[in-house]
PDB file of C-alpha atoms in Angstrom:
ATOM      1  CA  UNK C 672     102.617 108.414  92.038  1.00  0.00           C
ATOM      2  CA  UNK C 673      99.162 106.278  90.857  1.00  0.00           C
ATOM      3  CA  UNK C 674     101.106 103.323  92.998  1.00  0.00           C
ATOM      4  CA  UNK C 675      99.376 102.241  95.488  1.00  0.00           C
ATOM      5  CA  UNK C 676     102.310 102.615  98.473  1.00  0.00           C
ATOM      6  CA  UNK C 677     100.853 102.226 101.994  1.00  0.00           C
ATOM      7  CA  UNK C 678     101.071 104.782 104.189  1.00  0.00           C
ATOM      8  CA  UNK C 679     103.188 102.671 106.343  1.00  0.00           C
ATOM      9  CA  UNK C 680     106.255 102.326 104.256  1.00  0.00           C
ATOM     10  CA  UNK C 681     106.101 105.941 104.280  1.00  0.00           C
ATOM     11  CA  UNK C 682     107.509 106.935 107.736  1.00  0.00           C
ATOM     12  CA  UNK C 683     110.509 104.816 106.591  1.00  0.00           C
ATOM     13  CA  UNK C 684     111.761 104.316 103.561  1.00  0.00           C
ATOM     14  CA  UNK C 685     113.483 106.496 101.521  1.00  0.00           C
ATOM     15  CA  UNK C 686     112.800 105.971  98.179  1.00  0.00           C
ATOM     16  CA  UNK C 687     115.137 108.947  96.693  1.00  0.00           C
ATOM     17  CA  UNK C 688     118.067 107.527  98.617  1.00  0.00           C
ATOM     18  CA  UNK C 689     116.997 104.270  97.118  1.00  0.00           C
ATOM     19  CA  UNK C 690     116.564 105.313  93.272  1.00  0.00           C
ATOM     20  CA  UNK C 691     118.674 108.141  93.306  1.00  0.00           C
ATOM     21  CA  UNK C 692     120.525 106.802  90.324  1.00  0.00           C
ATOM     22  CA  UNK C 693     117.578 106.583  88.174  1.00  0.00           C
ATOM     23  CA  UNK C 694     116.701 109.975  89.596  1.00  0.00           C
ATOM     24  CA  UNK C 695     119.991 111.461  87.287  1.00  0.00           C
ATOM     25  CA  UNK C 696     119.331 109.214  84.329  1.00  0.00           C
ATOM     26  CA  UNK C 697     115.489 110.834  84.219  1.00  0.00           C
ATOM     27  CA  UNK C 698     116.800 114.394  84.999  1.00  0.00           C
ATOM     28  CA  UNK C 699     119.665 114.297  82.016  1.00  0.00           C
ATOM     29  CA  UNK C 700     116.629 112.807  79.698  1.00  0.00           C
ATOM     30  CA  UNK C 701     114.568 115.716  80.220  1.00  0.00           C
ATOM     31  CA  UNK C 702     115.959 118.562  78.992  1.00  0.00           C
ATOM     32  CA  UNK C 703     113.495 120.743  81.388  1.00  0.00           C
ATOM     33  CA  UNK C 704     113.275 124.798  79.948  1.00  0.00           C
ATOM     34  CA  UNK C 705     112.634 127.802  81.765  1.00  0.00           C
ATOM     35  CA  UNK C 706     108.691 128.741  80.596  1.00  0.00           C
ATOM     36  CA  UNK C 707     108.330 124.811  80.379  1.00  0.00           C
ATOM     37  CA  UNK C 708     104.961 123.508  82.521  1.00  0.00           C
ATOM     38  CA  UNK C 709     105.881 120.211  83.455  1.00  0.00           C
ATOM     39  CA  UNK C 710     103.511 117.270  85.159  1.00  0.00           C
ATOM     40  CA  UNK C 711     105.285 114.698  87.206  1.00  0.00           C
ATOM     41  CA  UNK C 712     102.673 111.544  87.478  1.00  0.00           C
ATOM     42  CA  UNK C 713     103.144 109.032  90.856  1.00  0.00           C
ATOM     43  CA  UNK C 714     105.638 112.277  92.276  1.00  0.00           C
ATOM     44  CA  UNK C 715     105.778 110.332  95.793  1.00  0.00           C
ATOM     45  CA  UNK C 716     107.545 112.918  97.464  1.00  0.00           C
ATOM     46  CA  UNK C 717     108.029 115.123  94.680  1.00  0.00           C
ATOM     47  CA  UNK C 718     111.849 115.496  94.035  1.00  0.00           C
ATOM     48  CA  UNK C 719     111.652 115.100  90.301  1.00  0.00           C
ATOM     49  CA  UNK C 720     108.939 117.957  90.381  1.00  0.00           C
ATOM     50  CA  UNK C 721     110.901 119.806  92.945  1.00  0.00           C
ATOM     51  CA  UNK C 722     113.955 119.752  90.131  1.00  0.00           C
ATOM     52  CA  UNK C 723     111.675 120.221  87.182  1.00  0.00           C
ATOM     53  CA  UNK C 724     109.942 123.417  89.006  1.00  0.00           C
ATOM     54  CA  UNK C 725     113.465 124.508  89.427  1.00  0.00           C
ATOM     55  CA  UNK C 726     114.673 124.179  86.015  1.00  0.00           C
ATOM     56  CA  UNK C 727     110.995 125.164  84.298  1.00  0.00           C
ATOM     57  CA  UNK C 728     111.228 128.781  86.055  1.00  0.00           C
ATOM     58  CA  UNK C 729     109.615 131.088  85.141  1.00  0.00           C
ATOM     59  CA  UNK C 730     107.451 127.892  84.064  1.00  0.00           C
ATOM     60  CA  UNK C 731     106.421 125.596  86.256  1.00  0.00           C
ATOM     61  CA  UNK C 732     105.417 121.770  87.678  1.00  0.00           C
ATOM     62  CA  UNK C 733     102.694 119.770  89.003  1.00  0.00           C
ATOM     63  CA  UNK C 734     103.210 116.333  90.854  1.00  0.00           C
ATOM     64  CA  UNK C 735     100.281 114.610  91.373  1.00  0.00           C
ATOM     65  CA  UNK C 736     100.206 110.995  93.389  1.00  0.00           C
ATOM     66  CA  UNK C 737      97.739 109.313  95.201  1.00  0.00           C
ATOM     67  CA  UNK C 738      99.652 109.098  99.102  1.00  0.00           C
ATOM     68  CA  UNK C 739      98.677 111.929 101.323  1.00  0.00           C
ATOM     69  CA  UNK C 740     101.832 111.175 103.382  1.00  0.00           C
ATOM     70  CA  UNK C 741     104.022 111.017 100.669  1.00  0.00           C
ATOM     71  CA  UNK C 742     102.027 115.046  99.053  1.00  0.00           C
ATOM     72  CA  UNK C 743     102.562 115.781 102.291  1.00  0.00           C
ATOM     73  CA  UNK C 744     106.502 116.111 103.219  1.00  0.00           C
ATOM     74  CA  UNK C 745     106.891 116.972  99.447  1.00  0.00           C
ATOM     75  CA  UNK C 746     104.839 120.031  99.882  1.00  0.00           C
ATOM     76  CA  UNK C 747     107.003 120.788 102.973  1.00  0.00           C
ATOM     77  CA  UNK C 748     109.927 119.868 101.369  1.00  0.00           C
ATOM     78  CA  UNK C 749     109.244 122.814  98.932  1.00  0.00           C
ATOM     79  CA  UNK C 750     108.388 125.117 101.115  1.00  0.00           C
ATOM     80  CA  UNK C 751     111.948 124.352 103.093  1.00  0.00           C
ATOM     81  CA  UNK C 752     113.992 124.933 100.041  1.00  0.00           C
ATOM     82  CA  UNK C 753     112.238 128.295  98.682  1.00  0.00           C
ATOM     83  CA  UNK C 754     110.135 127.015  95.919  1.00  0.00           C
ATOM     84  CA  UNK C 755     107.035 128.667  94.864  1.00  0.00           C
ATOM     85  CA  UNK C 756     106.275 127.265  91.348  1.00  0.00           C
ATOM     86  CA  UNK C 757     105.390 124.047  91.599  1.00  0.00           C
ATOM     87  CA  UNK C 758     102.179 122.811  93.176  1.00  0.00           C
ATOM     88  CA  UNK C 759     100.708 119.263  94.481  1.00  0.00           C
ATOM     89  CA  UNK C 760      97.548 117.514  94.175  1.00  0.00           C
ATOM     90  CA  UNK C 761      96.097 114.264  95.886  1.00  0.00           C
ATOM     91  CA  UNK C 762      94.193 111.908  93.052  1.00  0.00           C
ATOM     92  CA  UNK C 763      94.437 109.447  90.589  1.00  0.00           C
ATOM     93  CA  UNK C 764      96.078 110.524  87.564  1.00  0.00           C
ATOM     94  CA  UNK C 765      94.156 108.045  85.620  1.00  0.00           C
ATOM     95  CA  UNK C 766      91.172 109.701  85.443  1.00  0.00           C
ATOM     96  CA  UNK C 767      91.877 112.826  86.885  1.00  0.00           C
ATOM     97  CA  UNK C 768      90.453 116.007  84.910  1.00  0.00           C
ATOM     98  CA  UNK C 769      93.707 117.559  84.113  1.00  0.00           C
ATOM     99  CA  UNK C 770      93.420 121.156  82.389  1.00  0.00           C
ATOM    100  CA  UNK C 771      93.599 119.892  78.665  1.00  0.00           C
ATOM    101  CA  UNK C 772      96.852 120.931  76.493  1.00  0.00           C
ATOM    102  CA  UNK C 773      97.963 122.691  79.041  1.00  0.00           C
ATOM    103  CA  UNK C 774     100.937 120.537  79.862  1.00  0.00           C
ATOM    104  CA  UNK C 775     104.685 120.778  77.398  1.00  0.00           C
ATOM    105  CA  UNK C 776     106.619 118.136  79.391  1.00  0.00           C
ATOM    106  CA  UNK C 777     104.933 115.107  81.244  1.00  0.00           C
ATOM    107  CA  UNK C 778     107.342 112.658  83.218  1.00  0.00           C
ATOM    108  CA  UNK C 779     107.412 110.046  85.534  1.00  0.00           C
ATOM    109  CA  UNK C 780     110.176 108.721  87.938  1.00  0.00           C
ATOM    110  CA  UNK C 781     108.324 105.088  88.529  1.00  0.00           C
ATOM    111  CA  UNK C 782     104.918 105.896  88.986  1.00  0.00           C
ATOM    112  CA  UNK C 783     103.128 104.611  86.260  1.00  0.00           C
ATOM    113  CA  UNK C 784     103.148 100.836  86.525  1.00  0.00           C
ATOM    114  CA  UNK C 785      99.721 100.773  88.966  1.00  0.00           C
ATOM    115  CA  UNK C 786      97.561 101.638  86.706  1.00  0.00           C
ATOM    116  CA  UNK C 787      93.933  99.496  86.420  1.00  0.00           C
ATOM    117  CA  UNK C 788      93.586 101.120  82.912  1.00  0.00           C
ATOM    118  CA  UNK C 789      97.072 101.863  81.721  1.00  0.00           C
ATOM    119  CA  UNK C 790      95.267 102.776  78.097  1.00  0.00           C
ATOM    120  CA  UNK C 791      92.899 105.168  80.010  1.00  0.00           C
ATOM    121  CA  UNK C 792      95.271 106.507  82.392  1.00  0.00           C
ATOM    122  CA  UNK C 793      97.653 107.345  79.533  1.00  0.00           C
ATOM    123  CA  UNK C 794      94.835 108.829  77.186  1.00  0.00           C
ATOM    124  CA  UNK C 795      93.950 111.264  80.134  1.00  0.00           C
ATOM    125  CA  UNK C 796      97.971 112.230  80.639  1.00  0.00           C
ATOM    126  CA  UNK C 797      97.853 112.576  76.973  1.00  0.00           C
ATOM    127  CA  UNK C 798      95.177 115.293  76.936  1.00  0.00           C
ATOM    128  CA  UNK C 799      96.983 117.018  79.242  1.00  0.00           C
ATOM    129  CA  UNK C 800     100.180 117.920  77.221  1.00  0.00           C
ATOM    130  CA  UNK C 801     100.243 120.327  74.215  1.00  0.00           C
ATOM    131  CA  UNK C 802     100.280 118.609  71.052  1.00  0.00           C
ATOM    132  CA  UNK C 803     103.847 117.888  70.620  1.00  0.00           C
ATOM    133  CA  UNK C 804     104.258 117.417  74.244  1.00  0.00           C
ATOM    134  CA  UNK C 805     107.123 114.660  75.147  1.00  0.00           C
ATOM    135  CA  UNK C 806     106.020 112.195  78.339  1.00  0.00           C
ATOM    136  CA  UNK C 807     109.529 110.683  79.566  1.00  0.00           C
ATOM    137  CA  UNK C 808     108.803 107.821  81.649  1.00  0.00           C
ATOM    138  CA  UNK C 809     110.854 105.233  84.128  1.00  0.00           C
ATOM    139  CA  UNK C 810     109.586 102.140  84.384  1.00  0.00           C
ATOM    140  CA  UNK C 811     110.964  99.001  85.781  1.00  0.00           C
ATOM    141  CA  UNK C 812     112.321  95.242  83.903  1.00  0.00           C
ATOM    142  CA  UNK C 813     110.679  92.563  84.300  1.00  0.00           C
ATOM    143  CA  UNK C 814     111.275  91.288  88.185  1.00  0.00           C
ATOM    144  CA  UNK C 815     113.861  88.208  87.343  1.00  0.00           C
ATOM    145  CA  UNK C 816     116.257  91.124  86.021  1.00  0.00           C
ATOM    146  CA  UNK C 817     116.065  92.994  89.165  1.00  0.00           C
ATOM    147  CA  UNK C 818     118.455  91.418  92.033  1.00  0.00           C
ATOM    148  CA  UNK C 819     116.886  93.224  94.920  1.00  0.00           C
ATOM    149  CA  UNK C 820     113.326  91.700  93.761  1.00  0.00           C
ATOM    150  CA  UNK C 821     115.023  88.203  93.526  1.00  0.00           C
ATOM    151  CA  UNK C 822     117.828  88.258  96.421  1.00  0.00           C
ATOM    152  CA  UNK C 823     114.535  89.601  99.022  1.00  0.00           C
ATOM    153  CA  UNK C 824     112.678  87.468  97.406  1.00  0.00           C
ATOM    154  CA  UNK C 825     115.181  84.257  98.039  1.00  0.00           C
ATOM    155  CA  UNK C 826     116.444  85.174 101.712  1.00  0.00           C
ATOM    156  CA  UNK C 827     112.806  85.614 103.127  1.00  0.00           C
ATOM    157  CA  UNK C 828     111.122  82.794 101.747  1.00  0.00           C
ATOM    158  CA  UNK C 829     114.165  80.404 102.315  1.00  0.00           C
ATOM    159  CA  UNK C 830     114.256  77.247 100.615  1.00  0.00           C
ATOM    160  CA  UNK C 831     111.160  77.269  99.324  1.00  0.00           C
ATOM    161  CA  UNK C 832     111.254  80.408  97.381  1.00  0.00           C
ATOM    162  CA  UNK C 833     107.921  81.198  95.345  1.00  0.00           C
ATOM    163  CA  UNK C 834     107.860  81.621  91.837  1.00  0.00           C
ATOM    164  CA  UNK C 835     108.199  85.334  90.563  1.00  0.00           C
ATOM    165  CA  UNK C 836     104.622  85.933  90.189  1.00  0.00           C
ATOM    166  CA  UNK C 837     103.088  87.533  86.386  1.00  0.00           C
ATOM    167  CA  UNK C 838     102.330  90.902  86.500  1.00  0.00           C
ATOM    168  CA  UNK C 839      98.812  91.940  87.915  1.00  0.00           C
ATOM    169  CA  UNK C 840      97.501  95.676  88.374  1.00  0.00           C
ATOM    170  CA  UNK C 841      99.318  97.324  91.448  1.00  0.00           C
ATOM    171  CA  UNK C 842     102.391  95.294  90.624  1.00  0.00           C
ATOM    172  CA  UNK C 843     105.760  97.084  89.839  1.00  0.00           C
ATOM    173  CA  UNK C 844     106.323  95.269  86.670  1.00  0.00           C
ATOM    174  CA  UNK C 845     103.296  95.549  84.651  1.00  0.00           C
ATOM    175  CA  UNK C 846     105.437  97.294  81.949  1.00  0.00           C
ATOM    176  CA  UNK C 847     107.968  95.461  82.207  1.00  0.00           C
ATOM    177  CA  UNK C 848     107.332  94.273  78.908  1.00  0.00           C
ATOM    178  CA  UNK C 849     108.649  96.694  76.265  1.00  0.00           C
ATOM    179  CA  UNK C 850     106.138  95.783  73.618  1.00  0.00           C
ATOM    180  CA  UNK C 851     103.543  95.849  76.093  1.00  0.00           C
ATOM    181  CA  UNK C 852     104.704  99.606  76.885  1.00  0.00           C
ATOM    182  CA  UNK C 853     104.467 100.580  73.021  1.00  0.00           C
ATOM    183  CA  UNK C 854     101.333  98.916  72.165  1.00  0.00           C
ATOM    184  CA  UNK C 855      99.830 100.616  75.640  1.00  0.00           C
ATOM    185  CA  UNK C 856     101.000 104.349  74.930  1.00  0.00           C
ATOM    186  CA  UNK C 857     100.670 103.534  70.787  1.00  0.00           C
ATOM    187  CA  UNK C 858      96.410 102.428  72.430  1.00  0.00           C
ATOM    188  CA  UNK C 859      96.446 105.933  74.132  1.00  0.00           C
ATOM    189  CA  UNK C 860      97.281 108.261  71.342  1.00  0.00           C
ATOM    190  CA  UNK C 861     100.910 108.547  72.321  1.00  0.00           C
ATOM    191  CA  UNK C 862     103.299 108.439  68.670  1.00  0.00           C
ATOM    192  CA  UNK C 863     106.818 108.062  68.568  1.00  0.00           C
ATOM    193  CA  UNK C 864     107.654 105.548  71.460  1.00  0.00           C
ATOM    194  CA  UNK C 865     111.245 104.883  72.331  1.00  0.00           C
ATOM    195  CA  UNK C 866     112.264 102.368  74.745  1.00  0.00           C
ATOM    196  CA  UNK C 867     115.938 102.641  76.298  1.00  0.00           C
ATOM    197  CA  UNK C 868     117.126  99.588  78.305  1.00  0.00           C
ATOM    198  CA  UNK C 869     118.755 101.354  81.281  1.00  0.00           C
ATOM    199  CA  UNK C 870     120.946  99.970  84.128  1.00  0.00           C
ATOM    200  CA  UNK C 871     121.578 101.264  87.361  1.00  0.00           C
ATOM    201  CA  UNK C 872     122.292  99.817  91.036  1.00  0.00           C
ATOM    202  CA  UNK C 873     119.737 100.563  93.425  1.00  0.00           C
ATOM    203  CA  UNK C 874     120.580 101.985  97.606  1.00  0.00           C
ATOM    204  CA  UNK C 875     118.532 100.441 100.512  1.00  0.00           C
ATOM    205  CA  UNK C 876     120.532 102.300 103.064  1.00  0.00           C
ATOM    206  CA  UNK C 877     123.837 103.432 104.831  1.00  0.00           C
ATOM    207  CA  UNK C 878     124.383  99.893 106.481  1.00  0.00           C
ATOM    208  CA  UNK C 879     123.135  96.476 106.408  1.00  0.00           C
ATOM    209  CA  UNK C 880     120.999  97.120 109.511  1.00  0.00           C
ATOM    210  CA  UNK C 881     119.271 100.714 108.054  1.00  0.00           C
ATOM    211  CA  UNK C 882     118.498  98.436 105.091  1.00  0.00           C
ATOM    212  CA  UNK C 883     117.158  95.451 106.967  1.00  0.00           C
ATOM    213  CA  UNK C 884     114.954  97.925 108.558  1.00  0.00           C
ATOM    214  CA  UNK C 885     114.010  99.439 105.830  1.00  0.00           C
ATOM    215  CA  UNK C 886     113.419  96.275 103.567  1.00  0.00           C
ATOM    216  CA  UNK C 887     111.012  95.200 106.079  1.00  0.00           C
ATOM    217  CA  UNK C 888     108.849  98.552 105.498  1.00  0.00           C
ATOM    218  CA  UNK C 889     107.987  97.102 101.923  1.00  0.00           C
ATOM    219  CA  UNK C 890     105.097  95.387 100.942  1.00  0.00           C
ATOM    220  CA  UNK C 891     107.262  92.602  99.223  1.00  0.00           C
ATOM    221  CA  UNK C 892     108.727  91.533 102.687  1.00  0.00           C
ATOM    222  CA  UNK C 893     105.379  91.933 104.957  1.00  0.00           C
ATOM    223  CA  UNK C 894     103.620  89.395 102.223  1.00  0.00           C
ATOM    224  CA  UNK C 895     106.389  87.407 102.284  1.00  0.00           C
ATOM    225  CA  UNK C 896     106.850  86.674 106.157  1.00  0.00           C
ATOM    226  CA  UNK C 897     102.949  87.444 107.373  1.00  0.00           C
ATOM    227  CA  UNK C 898     102.195  83.526 107.497  1.00  0.00           C
ATOM    228  CA  UNK C 899     105.266  82.722 109.089  1.00  0.00           C
ATOM    229  CA  UNK C 900     105.483  81.101 112.741  1.00  0.00           C
ATOM    230  CA  UNK C 901     107.998  83.334 114.816  1.00  0.00           C
ATOM    231  CA  UNK C 902     111.134  81.147 114.575  1.00  0.00           C
ATOM    232  CA  UNK C 903     110.553  80.645 110.797  1.00  0.00           C
ATOM    233  CA  UNK C 904     109.991  84.781 110.708  1.00  0.00           C
ATOM    234  CA  UNK C 905     113.962  85.157 112.866  1.00  0.00           C
ATOM    235  CA  UNK C 906     115.149  82.365 110.243  1.00  0.00           C
ATOM    236  CA  UNK C 907     114.010  84.640 107.305  1.00  0.00           C
ATOM    237  CA  UNK C 908     115.499  87.503 108.807  1.00  0.00           C
ATOM    238  CA  UNK C 909     118.671  86.011 109.538  1.00  0.00           C
ATOM    239  CA  UNK C 910     119.310  85.283 105.810  1.00  0.00           C
ATOM    240  CA  UNK C 911     117.593  89.082 105.246  1.00  0.00           C
ATOM    241  CA  UNK C 912     120.453  89.839 106.872  1.00  0.00           C
ATOM    242  CA  UNK C 913     123.242  87.875 106.157  1.00  0.00           C
ATOM    243  CA  UNK C 914     122.037  89.370 101.952  1.00  0.00           C
ATOM    244  CA  UNK C 915     122.278  92.328 103.190  1.00  0.00           C
ATOM    245  CA  UNK C 916     125.551  92.341 104.714  1.00  0.00           C
ATOM    246  CA  UNK C 917     127.010  90.715 101.125  1.00  0.00           C
ATOM    247  CA  UNK C 918     125.713  94.143  99.565  1.00  0.00           C
ATOM    248  CA  UNK C 919     127.341  96.840 101.622  1.00  0.00           C
ATOM    249  CA  UNK C 920     129.883  98.655 100.038  1.00  0.00           C
ATOM    250  CA  UNK C 921     130.801 100.760 102.760  1.00  0.00           C
ATOM    251  CA  UNK C 922     128.980 103.473 100.889  1.00  0.00           C
ATOM    252  CA  UNK C 923     125.886 101.434 101.315  1.00  0.00           C
ATOM    253  CA  UNK C 924     123.634  98.269 100.444  1.00  0.00           C
ATOM    254  CA  UNK C 925     123.184  98.483  96.859  1.00  0.00           C
ATOM    255  CA  UNK C 926     121.481  95.948  94.662  1.00  0.00           C
ATOM    256  CA  UNK C 927     121.621  95.525  90.413  1.00  0.00           C
ATOM    257  CA  UNK C 928     118.630  96.565  88.916  1.00  0.00           C
ATOM    258  CA  UNK C 929     117.018  97.307  85.238  1.00  0.00           C
ATOM    259  CA  UNK C 930     114.605  99.806  84.174  1.00  0.00           C
ATOM    260  CA  UNK C 931     113.437 101.221  80.374  1.00  0.00           C
ATOM    261  CA  UNK C 932     113.688 105.126  79.756  1.00  0.00           C
ATOM    262  CA  UNK C 933     110.640 105.195  77.430  1.00  0.00           C
ATOM    263  CA  UNK C 934     109.763 108.493  75.988  1.00  0.00           C
ATOM    264  CA  UNK C 935     107.277 109.161  73.422  1.00  0.00           C
ATOM    265  CA  UNK C 936     105.394 111.741  71.997  1.00  0.00           C
ATOM    266  CA  UNK C 937     101.338 113.620  72.405  1.00  0.00           C
ATOM    267  CA  UNK C 938     100.441 114.250  68.559  1.00  0.00           C
TER     268      UNK C 938
END
């Protein structure tokens, strides 16, 4: 993934569990065929890459991500699952030297919102795709449409919750505006851009206690409590536990969310 995930987040936070419902929606939209060559941008621990490799056999799948720990896990899981037609590379997709006109399908599960130059990044990805290839990706909608984001910020900020900042490079909401998504992909050389509203819950853990530990690994949570004194941190964590308890369904801690399913063609 091109996301600037911190290595300490990788140890505990389970993105595959969090995004399981979205993973299913993405998988249903791909239609990977035998013999396909799939490129997974921001692959993380490689679940989508491995699934694509299975469906593409005797084709292949390649995942790219900037996180060394996540890729180590991805490789270990692929080996454990006996998947031989999959590969992983640690690099930034924005400037990586992909083999041109090689991949028949590009995919990304929340891995494209972090580029410093989105047009250049998508143009580079486009050059790696064959003419006529699809690029299918999930990106978050605006922060104020994410129950998980709003609830965690309010809990950790108390009565002085900061306003939601405007998207900047490195922010997960930089592609929240569908017009921006369409304009960026078009400028990068893609055509037939289609943006579809997708709404699924995200899961932060099997219960409130473990969800709290997971949330506190996130950059947003760390930044919100970084400058608080010990007493304020304790109050913030108390509010967070109450919030997580309220979202504990007995089958996990779930929050509402919204994303865009974006499809485009390399002409």
